[in-house]
Amino acid sequence: MVSGIATTLGERRLVQRYAVPGWMIAECADARERGDWRAACEAARVTVAFDDPGPVADLLAGFAPDLLRWHLPRSGSGDGGLATGLTYVLAPDGPVGPASMVLTVRSPDWVTGSQRLTLDAVRFADLSGPIYPLAPQLWDNRRVGDVRNDLCAAGLPLCSPTVYRPTAELCSTCDRACQRRPNGPLRAWTATGWQIDESASDHWPPWDVDGLSRVDPRLAARELRRIVATFGIRSCELGDGRARRRPYDWSRACLDLTVDGPRIAPMAGQPSDSGTPGVVICLHPALLRIPADVDLISRDRIGTADLHPLVRAALFPGVDSGGDHSDRDAAVPAGVEHDQRIRVRCGGRWHWIRVRDGRLELLDHSEAERRREHALRAFGGRLSGCFRAELAWKEGTPGVPRRLLAQRRDLWRRMQHGGSRVVLALLDAGMSPHIRDLHRRTLLHRLHQFEHAELLPRLLAEGLDVNAISGWGYTPMCEALVHGAPADLLVALHEAGAYPPLSSPGG
């Protein structure tokens, strides 16, 4: 997981700008006002996997998929992507029995590269494997104010963005000097009422101790008590799910609520439910710490206008946001920033190029000059200056100026998180359908990340080669196979002319 204020800032910026953009927040808010939870799910890229909403109608009445997406843990890969392969449970208040209906949210598998969530309604008794219950304030717009109550009840004062101070600066038992001492994070846990397994505390793996330093023990105790009250299960696992995918990684912790209070101990060996049915309640470390938004605001790294409107109203009621960030990009769901001008050295002089809605425009060259340069290239000539930057933008070849490289990264992130509607909006605005990423993959190569049913026909109509080769030697069919694309996408590519013998590295 990410750590450090600089890394956290970068991760939250990605979430605010790409993962939960303003147009998504605005559309979800409009759908909630109409009482149309399905439209809100579609706007937030959530696939609904059930037909009858009756058994979970009360949960759906307050379900805010954009708020959920805002809070879900991230993979820490540097692109703001969701933590993959996890099942989250949205449960009603009160004891949850085997026959109780709950909502589950499944994050995409890492191999797909998609950012689309799946929402389902199931009986609690039908669940199996590790599940991550989510507190109501993370997904229910009726309960979002509880996040402030939880922080205050846990002893974390939260009066205003200027008064708040992070836990590490507030509590002498959790200060940085304590964190640097051997087993310092464990002392911070004992100071807040946690018991440490004495037989294992001296042998706690150092990577576990580093992980515990990023979890607030008071919030962990409060969440553990909520889990016990809701599910009646007194033992939980603390981990982000990666240890379960690596059987030899002994980096999980066990949290228990005993008669003497909460207890924590390292958990080693194979997963406890390996090969056997049943539910294992897990707590994600990213959800047991001070919200990164609050921490960054207290350090003056972001403003309240950067927060999700529901989160801002809950954490800082009455604080002027200075403008609602949900209006940002609301008119154009995907468009990159307009009139972004970049200087390029061309023929001994500085020329200007501009990125607008995915298009690269050469401001100091005429169309006749452009045709002449590309004609010379067809006869073996080399492009330079503005024309080389244009070719690099389109085909993913080297030679992109650094600021232009950032613009291309911005464009692909918007498409990755926004899905087919963003790609289609950019194509309608004039973006070249033949654009390639840094690895020379076309939109067809990355079709598994999007909603292909509506995008594939458009790309084929634009003349994209269904057997184009990427910089890794992959065709779109090979990319789809490698990333576990659904069968209907494979069939559609085959019907479009994808040639299976060419769908492997090296042709």
Short mmCIF file of C-alpha atoms in Angstrom, two decimals:
data_model
loop_
_atom_site.label_atom_id
_atom_site.label_comp_id
_atom_site.label_asym_id
_atom_site.label_seq_id
_atom_site.Cartn_x
_atom_site.Cartn_y
_atom_site.Cartn_z
CA MET A 1 0.00 0.00 0.00
CA VAL A 2 1.06 3.58 -0.47
CA SER A 3 2.79 5.36 2.37
CA GLY A 4 4.22 8.80 2.98
CA ILE A 5 2.52 12.13 2.56
CA ALA A 6 3.91 12.74 -0.94
CA THR A 7 2.81 9.36 -2.22
CA THR A 8 -0.57 9.68 -0.54
CA LEU A 9 -1.05 13.10 -2.08
CA GLY A 10 -0.30 11.72 -5.54
CA GLU A 11 -2.65 8.78 -5.04
CA ARG A 12 -5.52 10.97 -3.84
CA ARG A 13 -4.96 13.38 -6.72
CA LEU A 14 -5.38 10.48 -9.12
CA VAL A 15 -8.57 9.41 -7.38
CA GLN A 16 -10.00 12.94 -7.44
CA ARG A 17 -9.06 13.66 -11.02
CA TYR A 18 -9.56 10.32 -12.75
CA ALA A 19 -11.14 7.61 -10.62
CA VAL A 20 -14.04 9.77 -9.38
CA PRO A 21 -14.18 12.78 -11.72
CA GLY A 22 -16.59 15.65 -11.35
CA TRP A 23 -18.90 14.52 -14.14
CA MET A 24 -19.36 11.14 -12.40
CA ILE A 25 -20.22 12.80 -9.07
CA ALA A 26 -22.68 15.15 -10.76
CA GLU A 27 -24.47 12.37 -12.64
CA CYS A 28 -24.69 10.16 -9.56
CA ALA A 29 -26.11 13.05 -7.54
CA ASP A 30 -28.75 13.70 -10.19
CA ALA A 31 -29.69 10.00 -10.28
CA ARG A 32 -30.03 9.89 -6.48
CA GLU A 33 -32.36 12.88 -6.53
CA ARG A 34 -34.56 10.99 -9.00
CA GLY A 35 -34.36 7.81 -6.92
CA ASP A 36 -32.76 5.94 -9.84
CA TRP A 37 -30.06 3.82 -8.25
CA ARG A 38 -29.45 1.88 -11.48
CA ALA A 39 -28.59 5.08 -13.36
CA ALA A 40 -26.22 6.04 -10.53
CA CYS A 41 -24.51 2.65 -10.83
CA GLU A 42 -24.12 3.04 -14.58
CA ALA A 43 -22.63 6.52 -14.17
CA ALA A 44 -20.12 5.17 -11.62
CA ARG A 45 -19.23 2.13 -13.77
CA VAL A 46 -20.87 -0.43 -11.52
CA THR A 47 -22.37 -3.53 -13.14
CA VAL A 48 -25.59 -4.69 -11.45
CA ALA A 49 -25.63 -8.50 -11.35
CA PHE A 50 -29.16 -9.04 -9.97
CA ASP A 51 -32.69 -8.33 -11.20
CA ASP A 52 -34.92 -8.18 -8.11
CA PRO A 53 -34.00 -5.25 -5.84
CA GLY A 54 -36.80 -5.94 -3.37
CA PRO A 55 -34.81 -7.88 -0.72
CA VAL A 56 -32.14 -5.15 -0.59
CA ALA A 57 -34.35 -2.12 -1.29
CA ASP A 58 -33.39 -0.39 1.97
CA LEU A 59 -29.69 -0.72 1.24
CA LEU A 60 -30.14 0.55 -2.31
CA ALA A 61 -32.13 3.56 -1.08
CA GLY A 62 -28.96 5.10 0.33
CA PHE A 63 -26.40 3.49 -1.98
CA ALA A 64 -24.02 6.09 -3.42
CA PRO A 65 -21.68 4.31 -5.87
CA ASP A 66 -19.55 7.40 -6.41
CA LEU A 67 -18.98 7.70 -2.66
CA LEU A 68 -18.09 4.00 -2.55
CA ARG A 69 -15.61 4.38 -5.39
CA TRP A 70 -14.10 7.41 -3.62
CA HIS A 71 -13.31 5.40 -0.47
CA LEU A 72 -12.32 1.99 -1.85
CA PRO A 73 -8.68 0.98 -1.32
CA ARG A 74 -6.27 1.53 -4.18
CA SER A 75 -3.67 -0.79 -5.61
CA GLY A 76 -0.77 1.62 -5.09
CA SER A 77 0.38 1.01 -8.68
CA GLY A 78 0.61 4.72 -9.44
CA ASP A 79 -2.43 5.00 -11.71
CA GLY A 80 -5.14 5.37 -9.06
CA GLY A 81 -6.52 1.93 -9.88
CA LEU A 82 -8.65 -0.07 -7.47
CA ALA A 83 -7.21 -2.75 -5.22
CA THR A 84 -8.02 -5.87 -7.21
CA GLY A 85 -9.78 -9.15 -6.53
CA LEU A 86 -11.51 -8.12 -3.29
CA THR A 87 -15.11 -8.69 -2.21
CA TYR A 88 -16.68 -5.95 -0.10
CA VAL A 89 -19.91 -6.45 1.86
CA LEU A 90 -22.53 -3.75 2.39
CA ALA A 91 -24.71 -4.98 5.26
CA PRO A 92 -27.76 -3.50 7.03
CA ASP A 93 -27.65 -2.24 10.60
CA GLY A 94 -28.24 -4.71 13.38
CA PRO A 95 -27.30 -8.37 13.64
CA VAL A 96 -26.80 -10.07 10.28
CA GLY A 97 -27.89 -13.71 10.28
CA PRO A 98 -27.33 -16.47 7.70
CA ALA A 99 -30.61 -15.63 5.93
CA SER A 100 -29.98 -11.86 5.83
CA MET A 101 -29.60 -10.27 2.40
CA VAL A 102 -26.51 -8.17 1.83
CA LEU A 103 -24.94 -6.35 -1.08
CA THR A 104 -21.52 -7.39 -2.33
CA VAL A 105 -19.17 -5.29 -4.42
CA ARG A 106 -16.44 -7.11 -6.31
CA SER A 107 -13.39 -5.23 -7.52
CA PRO A 108 -11.94 -6.34 -10.86
CA ASP A 109 -9.25 -8.98 -11.05
CA TRP A 110 -5.77 -7.54 -11.54
CA VAL A 111 -5.27 -9.28 -14.87
CA THR A 112 -8.19 -7.50 -16.57
CA GLY A 113 -6.99 -3.94 -16.03
CA SER A 114 -10.62 -2.80 -15.89
CA GLN A 115 -11.96 -0.35 -13.31
CA ARG A 116 -15.55 -1.60 -13.42
CA LEU A 117 -17.11 -2.85 -10.17
CA THR A 118 -19.76 -5.57 -9.86
CA LEU A 119 -22.71 -5.19 -7.48
CA ASP A 120 -24.69 -8.25 -6.39
CA ALA A 121 -27.34 -9.14 -3.80
CA VAL A 122 -26.81 -12.44 -1.95
CA ARG A 123 -27.69 -14.17 1.30
CA PHE A 124 -24.98 -13.90 3.91
CA ALA A 125 -24.95 -17.71 4.22
CA ASP A 126 -24.03 -17.97 0.52
CA LEU A 127 -20.82 -15.99 0.91
CA SER A 128 -17.49 -17.77 1.09
CA GLY A 129 -13.85 -16.89 1.34
CA PRO A 130 -12.42 -13.57 2.56
CA ILE A 131 -14.85 -10.64 2.61
CA TYR A 132 -14.28 -7.01 3.59
CA PRO A 133 -17.27 -5.40 5.35
CA LEU A 134 -17.57 -1.67 4.69
CA ALA A 135 -18.83 0.79 7.27
CA PRO A 136 -22.07 2.51 6.18
CA GLN A 137 -20.49 5.95 6.02
CA LEU A 138 -18.30 4.75 3.14
CA TRP A 139 -21.19 3.98 0.79
CA ASP A 140 -24.51 5.21 2.25
CA ASN A 141 -25.27 8.87 1.64
CA ARG A 142 -27.70 8.82 4.59
CA ARG A 143 -24.91 7.79 6.97
CA VAL A 144 -21.96 9.71 5.57
CA GLY A 145 -21.95 11.97 8.66
CA ASP A 146 -20.89 8.99 10.78
CA VAL A 147 -17.32 9.37 9.56
CA ARG A 148 -16.98 12.52 11.64
CA ASN A 149 -18.62 10.85 14.64
CA ASP A 150 -16.25 7.88 14.39
CA LEU A 151 -13.17 10.08 14.29
CA CYS A 152 -14.32 12.13 17.27
CA ALA A 153 -15.37 9.04 19.27
CA ALA A 154 -11.95 7.53 18.62
CA GLY A 155 -10.31 10.57 20.22
CA LEU A 156 -9.34 12.33 16.99
CA PRO A 157 -10.42 16.00 17.23
CA LEU A 158 -11.85 17.33 14.00
CA CYS A 159 -13.11 20.86 14.32
CA SER A 160 -12.01 22.54 11.10
CA PRO A 161 -9.33 22.12 8.43
CA THR A 162 -7.10 24.57 10.30
CA VAL A 163 -7.53 23.08 13.78
CA TYR A 164 -7.13 19.39 12.95
CA ARG A 165 -3.77 17.74 13.46
CA PRO A 166 -2.81 14.19 12.43
CA THR A 167 -2.72 11.49 15.10
CA ALA A 168 1.05 11.14 14.91
CA GLU A 169 1.44 14.79 15.94
CA LEU A 170 -1.33 14.69 18.53
CA CYS A 171 -0.61 11.59 20.62
CA SER A 172 2.74 11.26 22.37
CA THR A 173 2.48 7.46 22.26
CA CYS A 174 2.25 7.52 18.45
CA ASP A 175 4.89 10.11 17.62
CA ARG A 176 7.57 9.60 14.99
CA ALA A 177 10.29 8.88 17.56
CA CYS A 178 8.19 6.05 18.95
CA GLN A 179 7.59 4.72 15.44
CA ARG A 180 11.34 4.49 14.85
CA ARG A 181 12.07 2.45 17.99
CA PRO A 182 12.02 -1.37 17.79
CA ASN A 183 8.41 -2.55 17.90
CA GLY A 184 7.39 1.10 18.31
CA PRO A 185 4.09 0.64 16.48
CA LEU A 186 3.24 -2.25 18.81
CA ARG A 187 3.74 0.06 21.81
CA ALA A 188 1.31 2.50 20.20
CA TRP A 189 -1.27 -0.28 20.02
CA THR A 190 -0.82 -1.30 23.66
CA ALA A 191 -1.08 2.35 24.72
CA THR A 192 -4.59 2.48 23.22
CA GLY A 193 -5.84 -0.64 25.01
CA TRP A 194 -4.84 -3.43 22.65
CA GLN A 195 -3.35 -6.65 23.94
CA ILE A 196 -0.37 -8.11 22.10
CA ASP A 197 0.22 -11.84 21.91
CA GLU A 198 3.27 -12.04 24.20
CA SER A 199 4.45 -15.32 22.70
CA ALA A 200 4.74 -13.72 19.28
CA SER A 201 5.28 -10.01 19.86
CA ASP A 202 9.06 -10.32 20.00
CA HIS A 203 9.10 -12.23 16.74
CA TRP A 204 6.65 -10.09 14.80
CA PRO A 205 7.92 -9.81 11.19
CA PRO A 206 9.34 -6.34 10.58
CA TRP A 207 7.17 -5.80 7.50
CA ASP A 208 4.10 -6.39 9.65
CA VAL A 209 5.26 -3.78 12.15
CA ASP A 210 5.72 -1.27 9.34
CA GLY A 211 2.20 -2.02 8.19
CA LEU A 212 0.77 -1.57 11.68
CA SER A 213 2.31 1.89 11.89
CA ARG A 214 -0.06 2.97 9.11
CA VAL A 215 -3.18 1.74 10.95
CA ASP A 216 -4.78 3.81 13.70
CA PRO A 217 -5.36 1.40 16.62
CA ARG A 218 -8.33 3.42 17.94
CA LEU A 219 -10.14 3.27 14.61
CA ALA A 220 -9.27 -0.43 14.33
CA ALA A 221 -10.79 -1.14 17.76
CA ARG A 222 -13.95 0.78 16.88
CA GLU A 223 -14.34 -1.07 13.58
CA LEU A 224 -13.70 -4.44 15.22
CA ARG A 225 -16.50 -3.78 17.72
CA ARG A 226 -18.81 -2.82 14.87
CA ILE A 227 -18.00 -6.06 13.06
CA VAL A 228 -18.72 -8.11 16.18
CA ALA A 229 -22.03 -6.32 16.75
CA THR A 230 -23.10 -6.76 13.12
CA PHE A 231 -21.89 -10.25 12.21
CA GLY A 232 -21.35 -11.89 15.60
CA ILE A 233 -17.84 -12.93 14.53
CA ARG A 234 -15.22 -12.03 17.13
CA SER A 235 -12.10 -12.71 15.06
CA CYS A 236 -10.98 -10.87 11.92
CA GLU A 237 -7.95 -10.80 9.69
CA LEU A 238 -6.05 -7.59 9.10
CA GLY A 239 -4.58 -7.48 5.61
CA ASP A 240 -4.97 -6.09 2.12
CA GLY A 241 -5.55 -9.44 0.41
CA ARG A 242 -2.13 -9.75 -1.21
CA ALA A 243 -0.87 -12.24 1.40
CA ARG A 244 -3.69 -14.59 0.48
CA ARG A 245 -2.48 -14.58 -3.11
CA ARG A 246 1.05 -15.37 -1.90
CA PRO A 247 0.75 -18.40 0.40
CA TYR A 248 4.31 -18.09 1.71
CA ASP A 249 3.94 -14.45 2.78
CA TRP A 250 3.45 -14.46 6.57
CA SER A 251 2.24 -10.89 6.72
CA ARG A 252 -1.30 -11.08 8.09
CA ALA A 253 -2.53 -10.17 11.54
CA CYS A 254 -5.42 -11.54 13.57
CA LEU A 255 -7.71 -9.19 15.48
CA ASP A 256 -9.86 -10.63 18.29
CA LEU A 257 -12.34 -9.05 20.66
CA THR A 258 -11.97 -10.79 24.00
CA VAL A 259 -13.64 -10.17 27.34
CA ASP A 260 -10.53 -8.19 28.34
CA GLY A 261 -10.59 -6.02 25.21
CA PRO A 262 -9.19 -6.19 21.68
CA ARG A 263 -6.18 -8.39 20.97
CA ILE A 264 -3.80 -8.51 18.02
CA ALA A 265 -1.39 -11.24 17.00
CA PRO A 266 0.59 -12.14 13.87
CA MET A 267 -0.94 -14.81 11.65
CA ALA A 268 1.44 -17.13 9.84
CA GLY A 269 1.12 -20.04 7.45
CA GLN A 270 -1.51 -20.92 4.90
CA PRO A 271 -4.88 -19.10 4.85
CA SER A 272 -7.12 -20.47 7.55
CA ASP A 273 -9.96 -21.16 5.13
CA SER A 274 -7.81 -22.77 2.44
CA GLY A 275 -9.78 -25.56 0.79
CA THR A 276 -12.75 -25.23 3.15
CA PRO A 277 -16.00 -23.30 2.71
CA GLY A 278 -17.01 -20.50 5.03
CA VAL A 279 -16.64 -16.78 5.52
CA VAL A 280 -13.50 -15.05 6.75
CA ILE A 281 -14.07 -11.45 7.86
CA CYS A 282 -11.16 -9.21 6.86
CA LEU A 283 -10.32 -5.59 7.62
CA HIS A 284 -8.38 -3.61 5.05
CA PRO A 285 -5.56 -1.44 6.50
CA ALA A 286 -6.41 1.42 4.13
CA LEU A 287 -9.82 1.74 5.81
CA LEU A 288 -8.41 1.79 9.36
CA ARG A 289 -6.44 4.98 9.23
CA ILE A 290 -7.17 8.67 9.29
CA PRO A 291 -8.76 9.57 5.93
CA ALA A 292 -6.05 10.72 3.58
CA ASP A 293 -8.25 13.64 2.55
CA VAL A 294 -8.29 14.98 6.11
CA ASP A 295 -4.57 14.46 6.58
CA LEU A 296 -3.76 16.30 3.36
CA ILE A 297 -6.09 19.19 4.16
CA SER A 298 -4.48 19.59 7.59
CA ARG A 299 -1.11 19.95 5.84
CA ASP A 300 -2.51 22.49 3.33
CA ARG A 301 -1.79 20.15 0.43
CA ILE A 302 -5.37 20.18 -0.90
CA GLY A 303 -8.42 22.34 -0.27
CA THR A 304 -11.92 21.43 0.80
CA ALA A 305 -13.09 22.03 -2.78
CA ASP A 306 -11.10 18.96 -3.80
CA LEU A 307 -13.20 16.66 -1.62
CA HIS A 308 -16.24 14.69 -2.65
CA PRO A 309 -19.22 16.95 -1.81
CA LEU A 310 -20.72 14.38 0.58
CA VAL A 311 -17.38 13.90 2.35
CA ARG A 312 -16.81 17.65 2.59
CA ALA A 313 -20.25 18.23 4.09
CA ALA A 314 -19.68 15.46 6.65
CA LEU A 315 -16.15 16.36 7.74
CA PHE A 316 -16.32 20.14 7.57
CA PRO A 317 -19.94 21.30 7.82
CA GLY A 318 -20.30 24.98 7.23
CA VAL A 319 -16.84 25.36 5.69
CA ASP A 320 -16.91 27.26 2.40
CA SER A 321 -15.63 24.99 -0.35
CA GLY A 322 -14.67 27.83 -2.63
CA GLY A 323 -16.57 26.22 -5.50
CA ASP A 324 -18.06 22.78 -5.94
CA HIS A 325 -15.57 20.53 -7.63
CA SER A 326 -18.38 18.27 -8.85
CA ASP A 327 -18.98 20.84 -11.60
CA ARG A 328 -15.52 20.26 -13.01
CA ASP A 329 -15.58 18.45 -16.35
CA ALA A 330 -19.35 17.96 -15.98
CA ALA A 331 -20.10 19.30 -19.45
CA VAL A 332 -17.60 17.06 -21.26
CA PRO A 333 -17.34 13.66 -19.53
CA ALA A 334 -13.84 13.01 -20.68
CA GLY A 335 -12.18 15.92 -22.38
CA VAL A 336 -8.63 16.80 -21.45
CA GLU A 337 -7.89 20.36 -20.45
CA HIS A 338 -8.49 22.78 -23.28
CA ASP A 339 -5.81 25.00 -24.83
CA GLN A 340 -2.84 23.23 -23.30
CA ARG A 341 0.05 24.75 -25.23
CA ILE A 342 3.51 23.19 -25.26
CA ARG A 343 6.72 24.55 -26.78
CA VAL A 344 8.72 22.34 -29.15
CA ARG A 345 12.12 23.03 -30.70
CA CYS A 346 11.57 22.91 -34.46
CA GLY A 347 14.04 23.99 -37.14
CA GLY A 348 16.11 26.11 -34.77
CA ARG A 349 13.07 27.95 -33.42
CA TRP A 350 10.48 27.40 -30.71
CA HIS A 351 7.05 26.44 -31.99
CA TRP A 352 3.77 25.89 -30.20
CA ILE A 353 1.66 22.75 -30.27
CA ARG A 354 -1.70 22.32 -28.53
CA VAL A 355 -3.65 19.38 -27.10
CA ARG A 356 -7.43 19.66 -27.24
CA ASP A 357 -9.88 16.79 -26.67
CA GLY A 358 -7.24 14.21 -27.51
CA ARG A 359 -6.13 15.97 -30.71
CA LEU A 360 -2.65 17.36 -31.27
CA GLU A 361 -2.62 20.60 -33.26
CA LEU A 362 0.47 22.17 -34.85
CA LEU A 363 -0.10 25.89 -34.40
CA ASP A 364 2.90 27.14 -36.39
CA HIS A 365 2.54 24.91 -39.45
CA SER A 366 0.01 24.82 -42.25
CA GLU A 367 -1.74 21.71 -43.49
CA ALA A 368 0.33 21.88 -46.69
CA GLU A 369 3.57 21.77 -44.66
CA ARG A 370 2.23 18.81 -42.71
CA ARG A 371 1.39 16.86 -45.88
CA ARG A 372 4.81 17.64 -47.33
CA GLU A 373 6.67 16.39 -44.25
CA HIS A 374 4.69 13.16 -44.12
CA ALA A 375 5.24 12.62 -47.84
CA LEU A 376 8.99 12.94 -47.29
CA ARG A 377 8.71 10.41 -44.45
CA ALA A 378 7.01 7.97 -46.83
CA PHE A 379 10.15 8.12 -48.99
CA GLY A 380 12.45 7.40 -46.06
CA GLY A 381 12.96 10.85 -44.61
CA ARG A 382 13.04 11.58 -40.90
CA LEU A 383 10.63 13.85 -39.13
CA SER A 384 11.84 16.41 -36.61
CA GLY A 385 10.45 19.09 -34.33
CA CYS A 386 6.69 19.51 -34.35
CA PHE A 387 6.12 16.71 -36.85
CA ARG A 388 8.13 14.23 -34.83
CA ALA A 389 6.10 15.15 -31.73
CA GLU A 390 2.88 14.66 -33.73
CA LEU A 391 4.00 11.20 -34.87
CA ALA A 392 5.07 10.25 -31.34
CA TRP A 393 1.71 11.40 -29.94
CA LYS A 394 -0.21 9.27 -32.43
CA GLU A 395 1.95 6.14 -32.64
CA GLY A 396 3.57 5.97 -29.20
CA THR A 397 7.12 6.27 -30.56
CA PRO A 398 9.94 8.08 -28.71
CA GLY A 399 10.31 11.82 -29.07
CA VAL A 400 7.45 13.19 -27.01
CA PRO A 401 8.35 16.30 -24.96
CA ARG A 402 7.90 15.81 -21.23
CA ARG A 403 4.84 18.04 -20.97
CA LEU A 404 3.29 16.31 -23.95
CA LEU A 405 4.07 12.97 -22.35
CA ALA A 406 2.13 14.11 -19.27
CA GLN A 407 -0.79 15.09 -21.50
CA ARG A 408 -0.83 11.67 -23.14
CA ARG A 409 -0.70 10.01 -19.73
CA ASP A 410 -3.62 12.20 -18.67
CA LEU A 411 -5.59 11.19 -21.75
CA TRP A 412 -5.14 7.44 -21.24
CA ARG A 413 -5.94 7.67 -17.52
CA ARG A 414 -9.19 9.42 -18.32
CA MET A 415 -10.10 6.66 -20.75
CA GLN A 416 -9.01 3.89 -18.36
CA HIS A 417 -11.15 5.17 -15.48
CA GLY A 418 -14.00 6.64 -17.49
CA GLY A 419 -14.62 3.66 -19.78
CA SER A 420 -16.24 3.54 -23.19
CA ARG A 421 -18.32 6.67 -22.72
CA VAL A 422 -15.15 8.69 -22.25
CA VAL A 423 -13.49 7.14 -25.30
CA LEU A 424 -16.57 7.73 -27.44
CA ALA A 425 -16.83 11.34 -26.22
CA LEU A 426 -13.21 11.96 -27.19
CA LEU A 427 -13.69 10.33 -30.59
CA ASP A 428 -16.72 12.54 -31.18
CA ALA A 429 -14.60 15.57 -30.21
CA GLY A 430 -12.01 14.70 -32.85
CA MET A 431 -9.45 12.46 -31.16
CA SER A 432 -7.68 10.19 -33.63
CA PRO A 433 -8.92 6.60 -33.22
CA HIS A 434 -5.44 5.39 -34.22
CA ILE A 435 -3.75 6.84 -31.13
CA ARG A 436 -1.35 4.48 -29.32
CA ASP A 437 -0.05 4.43 -25.75
CA LEU A 438 3.55 4.27 -24.56
CA HIS A 439 3.70 0.56 -25.43
CA ARG A 440 2.25 1.21 -28.90
CA ARG A 441 -1.04 -0.42 -28.01
CA THR A 442 -4.10 0.80 -29.88
CA LEU A 443 -7.57 1.22 -28.44
CA LEU A 444 -8.31 -2.29 -29.73
CA HIS A 445 -5.42 -3.66 -27.67
CA ARG A 446 -6.94 -2.14 -24.52
CA LEU A 447 -10.53 -3.00 -25.35
CA HIS A 448 -10.72 -5.38 -22.36
CA GLN A 449 -10.62 -2.30 -20.08
CA PHE A 450 -13.74 -0.80 -21.64
CA GLU A 451 -17.35 -1.71 -22.37
CA HIS A 452 -16.56 -3.34 -25.69
CA ALA A 453 -20.11 -3.92 -26.96
CA GLU A 454 -20.55 -0.23 -27.77
CA LEU A 455 -16.92 0.67 -28.51
CA LEU A 456 -15.75 -2.16 -30.80
CA PRO A 457 -18.14 -1.36 -33.70
CA ARG A 458 -17.04 2.30 -33.61
CA LEU A 459 -13.35 1.42 -33.70
CA LEU A 460 -13.82 -1.03 -36.56
CA ALA A 461 -15.82 1.57 -38.48
CA GLU A 462 -12.92 4.01 -37.97
CA GLY A 463 -10.62 1.56 -39.77
CA LEU A 464 -8.48 0.20 -36.95
CA ASP A 465 -6.51 -2.94 -37.80
CA VAL A 466 -7.84 -5.84 -35.74
CA ASN A 467 -4.45 -7.58 -36.16
CA ALA A 468 -2.22 -4.59 -35.36
CA ILE A 469 0.99 -5.39 -33.47
CA SER A 470 1.91 -3.56 -30.27
CA GLY A 471 5.40 -2.77 -29.05
CA TRP A 472 5.36 -6.11 -27.18
CA GLY A 473 4.42 -8.02 -30.33
CA TYR A 474 0.82 -8.60 -29.21
CA THR A 475 -2.30 -8.37 -31.33
CA PRO A 476 -5.62 -7.24 -29.81
CA MET A 477 -6.74 -10.88 -29.61
CA CYS A 478 -3.58 -11.80 -27.71
CA GLU A 479 -4.05 -8.88 -25.30
CA ALA A 480 -7.64 -9.99 -24.70
CA LEU A 481 -6.53 -13.56 -23.98
CA VAL A 482 -3.68 -12.50 -21.69
CA HIS A 483 -5.98 -10.22 -19.68
CA GLY A 484 -8.78 -12.73 -19.25
CA ALA A 485 -11.31 -10.91 -21.44
CA PRO A 486 -14.87 -12.28 -21.47
CA ALA A 487 -15.82 -14.82 -24.10
CA ASP A 488 -18.12 -12.43 -25.96
CA LEU A 489 -15.21 -10.07 -26.61
CA LEU A 490 -13.09 -12.92 -27.98
CA VAL A 491 -15.95 -13.98 -30.24
CA ALA A 492 -16.47 -10.39 -31.42
CA LEU A 493 -12.77 -9.99 -32.26
CA HIS A 494 -12.78 -13.31 -34.11
CA GLU A 495 -15.83 -12.29 -36.12
CA ALA A 496 -14.10 -8.98 -36.92
CA GLY A 497 -11.21 -10.88 -38.52
CA ALA A 498 -8.75 -11.44 -35.71
CA TYR A 499 -6.44 -14.19 -36.90
CA PRO A 500 -5.63 -16.59 -34.06
CA PRO A 501 -2.19 -17.72 -35.34
CA LEU A 502 -1.06 -14.08 -35.21
CA SER A 503 -2.36 -13.62 -31.67
CA SER A 504 0.87 -14.43 -29.89
CA PRO A 505 4.13 -12.60 -29.20
CA GLY A 506 6.34 -12.52 -32.27
CA GLY A 507 3.50 -13.45 -34.64
#
